[in-house]
């Protein structure tokens, strides 16, 4: 039964470290961590903000507040997933604090705004740096990738004692907005609202130059980046020339653009993960990367919202298995979101398919032989969400005599809050954790329930992009059971009063609610 045990982590609040680099309310936090420990939670996840640590100047790192926080986590007997957060906190679901990228980097952006992602109307997005500057020495002699590498190197050097002690289990490397491997195609700060298709973000001069060179090499210098024909943030696919049922995305020019656009994202992630691998070489940690669960318009032929985010996924083209193949060279964990959502909870007009999307993506990771982890996209406290997560965690149920046929590597719950800790909500959460643990007691040694985390080996040789793209050939996903065989059941008095019943009621009629379901 131990092989069925799935560890549960809980995301810490976004503002646990203040914008002036101070640990906020350490005594209150310690009390909350003790509550998590009482629920048999395995660990916590934490954003390690670039915009806080290196804010004062290039390579002027201040890790003092994070060291204080890590010490508390360690003393409370919890493990840690650390996110290298190279993005801004603000403008995404649940953002409660404004943490921009380092001010000295933003100063460079004032004289060269093309370091930021840009839409076809020229609107800049300062959430993170454009992948177009990955290899441009624009940052006082360093490239963007060199900045990310130096930050991770300083983290390793400053936290080596915690790494050696086994506190840190994995390093999730931020690869875009919200830490996700995607383009910032649906920014609330620019007026996007669910279920808008979003906009392509490749109009900074560096990406435009790259595209022009690519079409020239392909013998089609006349081809251009999509413009107004691709619509605006809140359009529907059928209202655009690019995404409609007979749209540009189906012809040679559109296919070339979408291949270029999605390949740039894969190459971006591959380069940064290669640097991360070298930085943490020999450490007993796993690398991880997060991919966004963009479930709206999944049932439209164009998959428009996925395409603008950089996931070139269609009925006849798998957009996620190439990502998994790239991750396999770094032995990295594929972390995916929206595992708590059901199709029936989504408004019909959004043509949303979170269940099918999760099934496709998890299957892609498993087929490439890598470990897959999950997060919920929105805070939920009800049994319906917990049971959906449990089903996705072990899609074919528990095996009482050995490892289950399929299982995720870990589950990270969003997020630690006063709402979660309300009596009835927390009672239900404890049951959920127990079921994720296959009804077993807390197991402190991960070697007991899963493959041991070995010292990080060097990444395998770079996989040619043509070989990566061979993985676009679609295959049927692995079959998933319709329901979990270890459900959370609500007894009288559990799950009500603290928000559980309220959330169950809300999520049973989500066809009337559109605005909150965008991640």
Short mmCIF file of C-alpha atoms in Angstrom, two decimals:
data_model
loop_
_atom_site.label_atom_id
_atom_site.label_comp_id
_atom_site.label_asym_id
_atom_site.label_seq_id
_atom_site.Cartn_x
_atom_site.Cartn_y
_atom_site.Cartn_z
CA UNK A 1 0.00 0.00 0.00
CA UNK A 2 2.89 2.39 0.63
CA UNK A 3 3.48 2.66 -3.13
CA UNK A 4 0.02 4.29 -3.42
CA UNK A 5 0.94 7.12 -1.03
CA UNK A 6 0.91 10.53 -2.77
CA UNK A 7 2.57 13.34 -0.79
CA UNK A 8 0.63 16.57 -0.29
CA UNK A 9 2.24 20.01 -0.19
CA UNK A 10 0.49 23.29 0.57
CA UNK A 11 1.41 26.61 -1.04
CA UNK A 12 2.34 29.31 1.43
CA UNK A 13 0.79 32.79 1.12
CA UNK A 14 2.26 34.95 -1.64
CA UNK A 15 3.16 37.65 0.84
CA UNK A 16 4.83 35.50 3.52
CA UNK A 17 7.96 37.53 2.72
CA UNK A 18 7.14 41.24 2.43
CA UNK A 19 8.16 43.46 -0.47
CA UNK A 20 10.85 45.00 1.77
CA UNK A 21 12.30 41.51 2.34
CA UNK A 22 11.02 40.79 5.85
CA UNK A 23 9.39 37.62 7.15
CA UNK A 24 5.82 38.58 7.97
CA UNK A 25 4.18 37.44 11.24
CA UNK A 26 6.59 34.57 12.01
CA UNK A 27 4.71 33.49 15.15
CA UNK A 28 1.39 33.31 13.32
CA UNK A 29 3.04 31.42 10.47
CA UNK A 30 4.57 28.90 12.85
CA UNK A 31 1.13 28.25 14.34
CA UNK A 32 -0.30 27.70 10.85
CA UNK A 33 2.53 25.31 9.96
CA UNK A 34 1.82 23.33 13.13
CA UNK A 35 -1.79 23.03 11.94
CA UNK A 36 -0.61 21.70 8.58
CA UNK A 37 1.64 19.24 10.34
CA UNK A 38 -1.31 18.06 12.44
CA UNK A 39 -3.13 17.32 9.17
CA UNK A 40 -0.19 15.06 8.16
CA UNK A 41 0.75 17.36 5.28
CA UNK A 42 4.15 16.42 3.82
CA UNK A 43 5.45 19.88 3.07
CA UNK A 44 4.91 23.36 1.70
CA UNK A 45 5.60 25.19 -1.54
CA UNK A 46 7.06 28.68 -1.60
CA UNK A 47 7.74 31.42 -4.16
CA UNK A 48 11.31 32.68 -3.87
CA UNK A 49 10.85 36.08 -5.50
CA UNK A 50 13.59 37.43 -7.78
CA UNK A 51 12.06 40.89 -7.34
CA UNK A 52 12.68 40.73 -3.58
CA UNK A 53 16.06 39.01 -3.34
CA UNK A 54 17.93 40.84 -6.14
CA UNK A 55 15.99 44.08 -6.05
CA UNK A 56 18.75 46.45 -4.94
CA UNK A 57 21.15 45.84 -7.81
CA UNK A 58 22.71 43.22 -10.09
CA UNK A 59 24.02 40.26 -8.08
CA UNK A 60 23.21 42.02 -4.80
CA UNK A 61 21.32 39.11 -3.25
CA UNK A 62 19.70 39.23 0.19
CA UNK A 63 18.52 35.80 1.35
CA UNK A 64 18.19 36.62 5.06
CA UNK A 65 14.38 36.57 5.26
CA UNK A 66 14.17 33.34 3.29
CA UNK A 67 16.76 31.69 5.52
CA UNK A 68 14.68 32.65 8.54
CA UNK A 69 11.59 31.17 6.88
CA UNK A 70 13.37 27.98 5.83
CA UNK A 71 14.56 27.48 9.39
CA UNK A 72 10.99 27.66 10.71
CA UNK A 73 9.76 25.21 8.07
CA UNK A 74 12.60 22.85 8.93
CA UNK A 75 11.91 23.08 12.67
CA UNK A 76 8.25 22.22 12.08
CA UNK A 77 9.23 19.03 10.27
CA UNK A 78 7.87 19.94 6.85
CA UNK A 79 9.56 19.46 3.48
CA UNK A 80 9.85 22.30 0.95
CA UNK A 81 9.25 22.86 -2.75
CA UNK A 82 11.04 26.09 -3.73
CA UNK A 83 9.96 28.08 -6.80
CA UNK A 84 12.54 30.23 -8.57
CA UNK A 85 10.03 33.01 -9.24
CA UNK A 86 11.39 35.16 -12.05
CA UNK A 87 8.03 36.80 -12.63
CA UNK A 88 5.94 39.58 -11.15
CA UNK A 89 3.28 38.86 -8.56
CA UNK A 90 0.23 40.78 -9.75
CA UNK A 91 -2.33 40.36 -12.51
CA UNK A 92 -3.04 36.64 -12.12
CA UNK A 93 -5.63 34.65 -10.17
CA UNK A 94 -5.31 35.11 -6.42
CA UNK A 95 -2.52 37.69 -6.50
CA UNK A 96 -2.89 39.68 -3.27
CA UNK A 97 0.39 41.60 -3.29
CA UNK A 98 2.40 43.51 -5.86
CA UNK A 99 5.95 42.19 -6.22
CA UNK A 100 7.49 43.43 -9.47
CA UNK A 101 10.66 42.05 -11.03
CA UNK A 102 13.85 43.81 -9.77
CA UNK A 103 13.72 47.59 -10.06
CA UNK A 104 17.12 47.79 -11.76
CA UNK A 105 15.81 45.45 -14.49
CA UNK A 106 12.70 47.61 -14.88
CA UNK A 107 14.98 50.64 -15.25
CA UNK A 108 16.61 48.97 -18.25
CA UNK A 109 13.11 48.41 -19.60
CA UNK A 110 12.45 52.14 -19.59
CA UNK A 111 15.11 52.70 -22.23
CA UNK A 112 14.49 49.38 -24.00
CA UNK A 113 10.83 48.39 -23.50
CA UNK A 114 11.29 45.54 -25.99
CA UNK A 115 12.73 43.42 -23.19
CA UNK A 116 9.08 42.83 -22.22
CA UNK A 117 6.44 40.74 -23.96
CA UNK A 118 4.39 42.85 -26.37
CA UNK A 119 1.07 42.32 -28.13
CA UNK A 120 0.26 43.32 -31.71
CA UNK A 121 -0.95 46.77 -30.61
CA UNK A 122 2.34 47.45 -28.84
CA UNK A 123 1.10 47.04 -25.25
CA UNK A 124 3.98 45.91 -23.02
CA UNK A 125 3.67 43.39 -20.21
CA UNK A 126 6.13 43.76 -17.34
CA UNK A 127 5.18 40.48 -15.62
CA UNK A 128 8.39 38.89 -16.85
CA UNK A 129 11.07 39.28 -19.49
CA UNK A 130 10.37 38.26 -23.05
CA UNK A 131 12.03 35.02 -24.08
CA UNK A 132 13.29 37.10 -27.01
CA UNK A 133 16.03 38.46 -24.70
CA UNK A 134 17.11 35.07 -23.33
CA UNK A 135 20.46 35.38 -25.08
CA UNK A 136 20.74 39.15 -25.45
CA UNK A 137 23.45 40.77 -23.20
CA UNK A 138 21.23 43.72 -22.33
CA UNK A 139 21.42 43.58 -18.55
CA UNK A 140 24.69 45.30 -17.74
CA UNK A 141 26.52 42.73 -19.83
CA UNK A 142 24.47 39.69 -18.83
CA UNK A 143 21.76 37.90 -20.79
CA UNK A 144 18.43 37.02 -19.20
CA UNK A 145 19.43 33.37 -18.92
CA UNK A 146 22.70 34.34 -17.25
CA UNK A 147 20.73 36.38 -14.71
CA UNK A 148 18.49 33.42 -13.94
CA UNK A 149 21.54 31.14 -13.66
CA UNK A 150 23.36 33.50 -11.29
CA UNK A 151 20.26 33.81 -9.10
CA UNK A 152 19.91 30.05 -8.82
CA UNK A 153 23.65 29.68 -8.15
CA UNK A 154 23.41 32.20 -5.29
CA UNK A 155 20.35 30.35 -3.95
CA UNK A 156 22.25 27.06 -3.89
CA UNK A 157 25.26 28.62 -2.16
CA UNK A 158 23.11 30.40 0.44
CA UNK A 159 20.80 27.44 1.12
CA UNK A 160 23.32 24.61 0.84
CA UNK A 161 22.87 23.58 4.47
CA UNK A 162 19.11 23.22 3.98
CA UNK A 163 19.63 21.32 0.72
CA UNK A 164 22.13 18.97 2.35
CA UNK A 165 19.75 18.42 5.27
CA UNK A 166 17.04 17.23 2.85
CA UNK A 167 14.62 20.09 3.56
CA UNK A 168 14.26 21.06 -0.11
CA UNK A 169 12.75 18.29 -2.22
CA UNK A 170 12.40 20.05 -5.54
CA UNK A 171 13.28 23.26 -7.31
CA UNK A 172 10.51 24.49 -9.61
CA UNK A 173 12.09 26.78 -12.19
CA UNK A 174 9.99 29.76 -13.23
CA UNK A 175 9.62 29.87 -17.01
CA UNK A 176 7.12 32.67 -17.57
CA UNK A 177 4.16 34.56 -16.09
CA UNK A 178 2.83 33.07 -12.85
CA UNK A 179 5.95 30.88 -12.94
CA UNK A 180 4.40 28.88 -15.78
CA UNK A 181 5.93 27.82 -19.07
CA UNK A 182 3.77 30.01 -21.31
CA UNK A 183 3.39 33.43 -22.87
CA UNK A 184 1.41 36.05 -20.88
CA UNK A 185 -1.49 35.76 -23.32
CA UNK A 186 -4.34 36.47 -20.92
CA UNK A 187 -3.31 39.35 -18.61
CA UNK A 188 -6.02 40.76 -16.40
CA UNK A 189 -3.96 43.95 -16.18
CA UNK A 190 -4.70 44.58 -19.87
CA UNK A 191 -8.41 43.85 -19.60
CA UNK A 192 -8.58 40.12 -20.29
CA UNK A 193 -11.55 38.29 -18.77
CA UNK A 194 -12.51 34.62 -18.88
CA UNK A 195 -13.12 33.01 -21.37
CA UNK A 196 -11.37 35.35 -23.81
CA UNK A 197 -9.03 33.71 -26.31
CA UNK A 198 -6.10 35.94 -25.35
CA UNK A 199 -3.51 37.42 -27.70
CA UNK A 200 -0.18 36.36 -29.12
CA UNK A 201 2.79 37.99 -27.35
CA UNK A 202 5.62 38.08 -29.88
CA UNK A 203 5.81 41.66 -31.09
CA UNK A 204 8.86 42.93 -29.22
CA UNK A 205 11.64 43.74 -31.66
CA UNK A 206 13.75 40.75 -30.62
CA UNK A 207 11.07 38.17 -31.36
CA UNK A 208 10.04 39.99 -34.53
CA UNK A 209 13.63 39.84 -35.77
CA UNK A 210 13.77 36.14 -34.93
CA UNK A 211 10.56 35.45 -36.83
CA UNK A 212 11.68 37.44 -39.87
CA UNK A 213 14.91 35.44 -39.98
CA UNK A 214 12.93 32.19 -39.67
CA UNK A 215 10.54 32.95 -42.55
CA UNK A 216 13.43 34.12 -44.72
CA UNK A 217 15.27 30.85 -44.08
CA UNK A 218 12.06 28.96 -44.92
CA UNK A 219 11.88 30.78 -48.27
CA UNK A 220 8.78 32.80 -47.38
CA UNK A 221 9.96 36.30 -46.45
CA UNK A 222 6.49 37.58 -47.29
CA UNK A 223 4.92 35.82 -44.32
CA UNK A 224 4.05 38.07 -41.40
CA UNK A 225 3.14 37.71 -37.76
CA UNK A 226 -0.62 37.55 -37.09
CA UNK A 227 -2.18 40.95 -36.56
CA UNK A 228 -5.74 42.08 -36.11
CA UNK A 229 -6.91 38.87 -37.78
CA UNK A 230 -6.05 37.02 -34.54
CA UNK A 231 -8.49 39.15 -32.56
CA UNK A 232 -8.24 40.73 -29.12
CA UNK A 233 -8.08 39.42 -25.57
CA UNK A 234 -11.81 38.87 -25.05
CA UNK A 235 -12.82 37.69 -28.50
CA UNK A 236 -14.23 34.25 -29.26
CA UNK A 237 -12.51 32.04 -31.87
CA UNK A 238 -15.30 32.36 -34.39
CA UNK A 239 -15.14 36.16 -34.29
CA UNK A 240 -11.59 36.08 -35.70
CA UNK A 241 -10.12 35.25 -39.08
CA UNK A 242 -7.19 33.37 -37.56
CA UNK A 243 -9.08 30.97 -35.25
CA UNK A 244 -12.44 30.45 -36.91
CA UNK A 245 -13.45 27.06 -38.25
CA UNK A 246 -11.68 27.68 -41.56
CA UNK A 247 -9.07 29.99 -40.09
CA UNK A 248 -5.48 30.91 -40.83
CA UNK A 249 -4.27 28.42 -38.23
CA UNK A 250 -5.10 25.64 -40.73
CA UNK A 251 -3.02 26.90 -43.68
CA UNK A 252 0.73 26.64 -44.25
CA UNK A 253 1.51 30.18 -43.11
CA UNK A 254 -0.47 29.78 -39.89
CA UNK A 255 1.09 26.39 -39.16
CA UNK A 256 4.57 27.80 -39.66
CA UNK A 257 3.89 30.64 -37.23
CA UNK A 258 2.37 28.39 -34.56
CA UNK A 259 5.28 25.95 -34.84
CA UNK A 260 7.79 28.78 -34.50
CA UNK A 261 5.88 30.36 -31.59
CA UNK A 262 5.56 27.12 -29.61
CA UNK A 263 9.13 25.98 -30.44
CA UNK A 264 10.52 29.22 -29.03
CA UNK A 265 8.79 28.42 -25.74
CA UNK A 266 10.22 24.89 -25.64
CA UNK A 267 13.74 26.13 -26.43
CA UNK A 268 13.38 28.83 -23.74
CA UNK A 269 12.46 26.25 -21.11
CA UNK A 270 15.15 23.83 -22.25
CA UNK A 271 17.91 26.44 -21.96
CA UNK A 272 16.91 27.60 -18.48
CA UNK A 273 16.47 24.05 -17.17
CA UNK A 274 19.89 23.14 -18.55
CA UNK A 275 21.39 25.97 -16.50
CA UNK A 276 19.39 24.90 -13.45
CA UNK A 277 20.65 21.35 -13.85
CA UNK A 278 24.25 22.54 -13.84
CA UNK A 279 23.66 24.75 -10.81
CA UNK A 280 22.09 22.00 -8.70
CA UNK A 281 24.23 19.16 -10.04
CA UNK A 282 24.83 16.61 -7.29
CA UNK A 283 22.08 17.95 -5.02
CA UNK A 284 19.40 15.51 -3.84
CA UNK A 285 16.58 17.54 -5.36
CA UNK A 286 14.31 17.25 -8.39
CA UNK A 287 13.86 19.96 -10.99
CA UNK A 288 10.28 20.81 -11.91
CA UNK A 289 8.47 23.00 -14.43
CA UNK A 290 4.84 24.15 -14.35
CA UNK A 291 2.51 24.20 -17.35
CA UNK A 292 -0.77 26.10 -17.20
CA UNK A 293 -4.13 24.35 -17.40
CA UNK A 294 -5.75 26.42 -20.16
CA UNK A 295 -8.98 24.51 -20.43
CA UNK A 296 -11.26 27.06 -22.12
CA UNK A 297 -11.89 26.60 -25.86
CA UNK A 298 -10.46 23.08 -25.56
CA UNK A 299 -13.52 21.79 -27.43
CA UNK A 300 -13.26 24.39 -30.19
CA UNK A 301 -11.32 23.03 -33.20
CA UNK A 302 -8.70 25.81 -32.89
CA UNK A 303 -7.97 25.46 -29.15
CA UNK A 304 -7.47 29.23 -29.45
CA UNK A 305 -6.61 30.03 -25.81
CA UNK A 306 -3.96 27.31 -25.76
CA UNK A 307 -2.44 28.55 -29.01
CA UNK A 308 -2.03 32.15 -27.84
CA UNK A 309 -0.34 30.85 -24.67
CA UNK A 310 2.17 28.86 -26.74
CA UNK A 311 0.67 25.38 -26.50
CA UNK A 312 0.21 24.23 -30.12
CA UNK A 313 -2.39 21.64 -29.28
CA UNK A 314 -5.08 20.49 -31.71
CA UNK A 315 -7.13 17.35 -32.22
CA UNK A 316 -4.51 16.10 -34.69
CA UNK A 317 -1.45 17.54 -32.90
CA UNK A 318 -0.37 16.90 -29.30
CA UNK A 319 1.01 20.15 -27.91
CA UNK A 320 2.06 18.76 -24.52
CA UNK A 321 4.03 15.60 -25.22
CA UNK A 322 6.84 17.62 -26.91
CA UNK A 323 7.11 19.61 -23.66
CA UNK A 324 7.31 16.34 -21.71
CA UNK A 325 10.01 15.05 -24.07
CA UNK A 326 12.09 18.18 -23.52
CA UNK A 327 11.64 17.84 -19.74
CA UNK A 328 12.76 14.22 -19.91
CA UNK A 329 16.30 15.27 -20.83
CA UNK A 330 16.56 17.09 -17.49
CA UNK A 331 14.79 14.36 -15.45
CA UNK A 332 12.35 17.14 -14.54
CA UNK A 333 8.89 16.81 -13.01
CA UNK A 334 5.99 18.00 -15.20
CA UNK A 335 3.73 20.04 -12.89
CA UNK A 336 0.22 20.69 -14.21
CA UNK A 337 -2.70 22.73 -12.90
CA UNK A 338 -6.54 22.66 -12.88
CA UNK A 339 -6.76 19.07 -11.58
CA UNK A 340 -9.71 19.95 -9.34
CA UNK A 341 -12.02 21.06 -12.15
CA UNK A 342 -14.88 19.19 -13.80
CA UNK A 343 -16.39 19.93 -17.20
CA UNK A 344 -19.86 20.25 -15.69
CA UNK A 345 -18.71 23.21 -13.58
CA UNK A 346 -17.78 25.33 -16.61
CA UNK A 347 -20.06 27.66 -18.60
CA UNK A 348 -21.18 25.96 -21.78
CA UNK A 349 -20.19 28.84 -24.05
CA UNK A 350 -16.51 28.51 -23.03
CA UNK A 351 -16.28 25.06 -24.68
CA UNK A 352 -14.09 24.10 -21.77
CA UNK A 353 -12.61 20.65 -21.16
CA UNK A 354 -10.50 20.53 -17.99
CA UNK A 355 -11.07 16.82 -17.46
CA UNK A 356 -9.94 15.85 -20.95
CA UNK A 357 -7.05 18.32 -20.82
CA UNK A 358 -5.72 16.88 -17.55
CA UNK A 359 -6.06 13.35 -18.93
CA UNK A 360 -4.17 14.31 -22.10
CA UNK A 361 -1.37 16.14 -20.31
CA UNK A 362 -0.75 13.57 -17.58
CA UNK A 363 -0.74 10.82 -20.20
CA UNK A 364 1.82 12.78 -22.24
CA UNK A 365 4.15 12.97 -19.27
CA UNK A 366 3.81 9.30 -18.39
CA UNK A 367 4.37 8.24 -22.00
CA UNK A 368 7.67 10.14 -21.99
CA UNK A 369 8.72 8.35 -18.82
CA UNK A 370 8.79 11.39 -16.53
CA UNK A 371 7.16 12.10 -13.22
CA UNK A 372 4.03 14.24 -13.18
CA UNK A 373 2.80 16.46 -10.36
CA UNK A 374 -0.38 18.47 -9.97
CA UNK A 375 -1.87 21.63 -8.48
CA UNK A 376 -5.39 22.93 -8.15
CA UNK A 377 -5.91 26.20 -10.00
CA UNK A 378 -8.43 27.77 -7.63
CA UNK A 379 -8.91 27.47 -3.88
CA UNK A 380 -11.57 24.86 -3.16
CA UNK A 381 -12.78 23.38 0.13
CA UNK A 382 -15.46 20.95 -1.06
CA UNK A 383 -15.53 17.18 -1.51
CA UNK A 384 -16.28 17.42 -5.24
CA UNK A 385 -12.97 19.15 -5.88
CA UNK A 386 -11.06 16.85 -3.54
CA UNK A 387 -12.50 13.76 -5.20
CA UNK A 388 -11.60 15.05 -8.65
CA UNK A 389 -8.01 15.58 -7.47
CA UNK A 390 -7.94 12.09 -5.98
CA UNK A 391 -9.16 10.58 -9.23
CA UNK A 392 -6.45 12.35 -11.22
CA UNK A 393 -3.80 11.45 -8.64
CA UNK A 394 -4.40 7.71 -9.11
CA UNK A 395 -6.45 7.47 -12.34
CA UNK A 396 -6.93 3.70 -12.07
CA UNK A 397 -7.24 3.52 -8.33
CA UNK A 398 -5.25 1.97 -5.51
CA UNK A 399 -3.33 -1.28 -5.86
CA UNK A 400 -3.27 -3.03 -2.49
CA UNK A 401 -0.40 -5.28 -3.54
CA UNK A 402 2.09 -2.82 -5.04
CA UNK A 403 2.44 0.36 -7.09
CA UNK A 404 -0.73 1.61 -8.77
CA UNK A 405 -0.87 1.43 -12.54
CA UNK A 406 -0.62 5.24 -12.72
CA UNK A 407 0.06 7.82 -10.02
CA UNK A 408 1.28 11.37 -9.73
CA UNK A 409 4.55 12.27 -8.03
CA UNK A 410 3.05 14.85 -5.66
CA UNK A 411 0.07 17.14 -5.19
CA UNK A 412 0.40 20.80 -4.20
CA UNK A 413 -2.71 22.39 -2.73
CA UNK A 414 -3.44 26.06 -3.31
CA UNK A 415 -3.26 27.67 -0.72
CA UNK A 416 -2.64 28.14 3.02
CA UNK A 417 -5.15 30.70 4.28
CA UNK A 418 -7.46 31.51 7.17
CA UNK A 419 -10.31 30.07 5.11
CA UNK A 420 -8.56 26.72 4.80
CA UNK A 421 -7.96 26.61 8.54
CA UNK A 422 -11.60 27.25 9.46
CA UNK A 423 -12.79 24.27 11.48
CA UNK A 424 -15.12 22.61 8.98
CA UNK A 425 -12.95 23.33 5.95
CA UNK A 426 -9.88 22.00 7.73
CA UNK A 427 -11.67 18.88 8.91
CA UNK A 428 -12.51 18.03 5.30
CA UNK A 429 -8.98 18.89 4.17
CA UNK A 430 -7.55 16.43 6.70
CA UNK A 431 -9.72 13.68 5.23
CA UNK A 432 -8.47 14.63 1.76
CA UNK A 433 -4.83 14.37 2.87
CA UNK A 434 -5.53 10.98 4.43
CA UNK A 435 -7.04 9.74 1.16
CA UNK A 436 -4.10 11.08 -0.86
CA UNK A 437 -1.94 9.04 1.53
CA UNK A 438 -4.02 5.95 0.62
CA UNK A 439 -5.40 5.85 4.19
CA UNK A 440 -1.89 5.32 5.53
CA UNK A 441 -0.21 7.19 8.35
CA UNK A 442 2.22 9.96 7.47
CA UNK A 443 5.41 8.55 5.92
CA UNK A 444 8.40 10.84 6.52
CA UNK A 445 10.73 8.90 4.21
CA UNK A 446 9.77 9.26 0.56
CA UNK A 447 11.93 6.25 -0.31
CA UNK A 448 9.18 4.17 1.31
CA UNK A 449 6.50 5.16 -1.18
CA UNK A 450 8.25 6.24 -4.34
CA UNK A 451 11.53 6.07 -6.20
CA UNK A 452 14.19 7.73 -4.03
CA UNK A 453 15.41 11.19 -5.01
CA UNK A 454 18.96 10.62 -6.21
CA UNK A 455 21.73 13.23 -6.47
CA UNK A 456 21.02 15.25 -9.59
CA UNK A 457 22.77 13.83 -12.65
CA UNK A 458 23.82 15.93 -15.62
CA UNK A 459 21.11 16.52 -18.21
CA UNK A 460 21.15 14.24 -21.21
CA UNK A 461 22.40 15.68 -24.54
CA UNK A 462 20.18 18.27 -26.19
CA UNK A 463 17.30 16.71 -28.10
CA UNK A 464 17.05 18.08 -31.67
CA UNK A 465 13.86 20.04 -32.20
CA UNK A 466 12.82 17.69 -35.03
CA UNK A 467 12.98 14.77 -32.60
CA UNK A 468 10.98 16.73 -30.03
CA UNK A 469 8.34 17.46 -32.65
CA UNK A 470 7.95 13.76 -33.43
CA UNK A 471 6.05 13.68 -30.14
CA UNK A 472 3.27 15.83 -31.64
CA UNK A 473 1.67 12.72 -33.16
CA UNK A 474 -1.46 12.26 -31.05
CA UNK A 475 -2.25 9.05 -29.17
CA UNK A 476 -5.27 8.13 -27.13
CA UNK A 477 -4.70 9.12 -23.49
CA UNK A 478 -4.53 6.46 -20.83
CA UNK A 479 -7.99 5.51 -19.56
CA UNK A 480 -9.04 7.21 -16.31
CA UNK A 481 -11.66 5.86 -13.94
CA UNK A 482 -14.83 7.92 -13.82
CA UNK A 483 -14.51 8.39 -10.05
CA UNK A 484 -11.87 7.82 -7.40
CA UNK A 485 -11.95 4.58 -5.43
CA UNK A 486 -10.88 6.47 -2.27
CA UNK A 487 -13.40 9.30 -2.08
CA UNK A 488 -13.70 11.99 0.52
CA UNK A 489 -17.08 11.48 2.12
CA UNK A 490 -18.75 14.20 4.16
CA UNK A 491 -20.31 13.18 7.46
CA UNK A 492 -22.96 15.28 9.15
CA UNK A 493 -21.36 18.43 10.49
CA UNK A 494 -18.26 18.22 8.30
CA UNK A 495 -17.76 20.57 5.38
CA UNK A 496 -20.45 23.05 6.32
CA UNK A 497 -20.41 26.37 8.09
CA UNK A 498 -16.76 27.04 7.28
CA UNK A 499 -17.33 27.33 3.57
CA UNK A 500 -17.53 23.70 2.43
CA UNK A 501 -21.27 23.60 1.71
CA UNK A 502 -21.13 27.08 0.28
CA UNK A 503 -18.47 26.04 -2.20
CA UNK A 504 -20.34 22.88 -3.09
CA UNK A 505 -23.40 24.96 -3.87
CA UNK A 506 -21.46 27.47 -5.90
CA UNK A 507 -19.61 24.88 -7.92
CA UNK A 508 -22.76 22.94 -8.72
CA UNK A 509 -24.10 25.86 -10.73
CA UNK A 510 -21.02 27.31 -12.31
CA UNK A 511 -22.67 27.62 -15.66
CA UNK A 512 -23.85 30.98 -14.35
CA UNK A 513 -20.39 32.05 -13.25
CA UNK A 514 -17.77 33.01 -15.80
CA UNK A 515 -15.39 35.55 -14.46
CA UNK A 516 -13.42 33.49 -11.94
CA UNK A 517 -12.56 30.49 -14.11
CA UNK A 518 -9.56 31.58 -16.06
CA UNK A 519 -6.59 29.56 -14.84
#
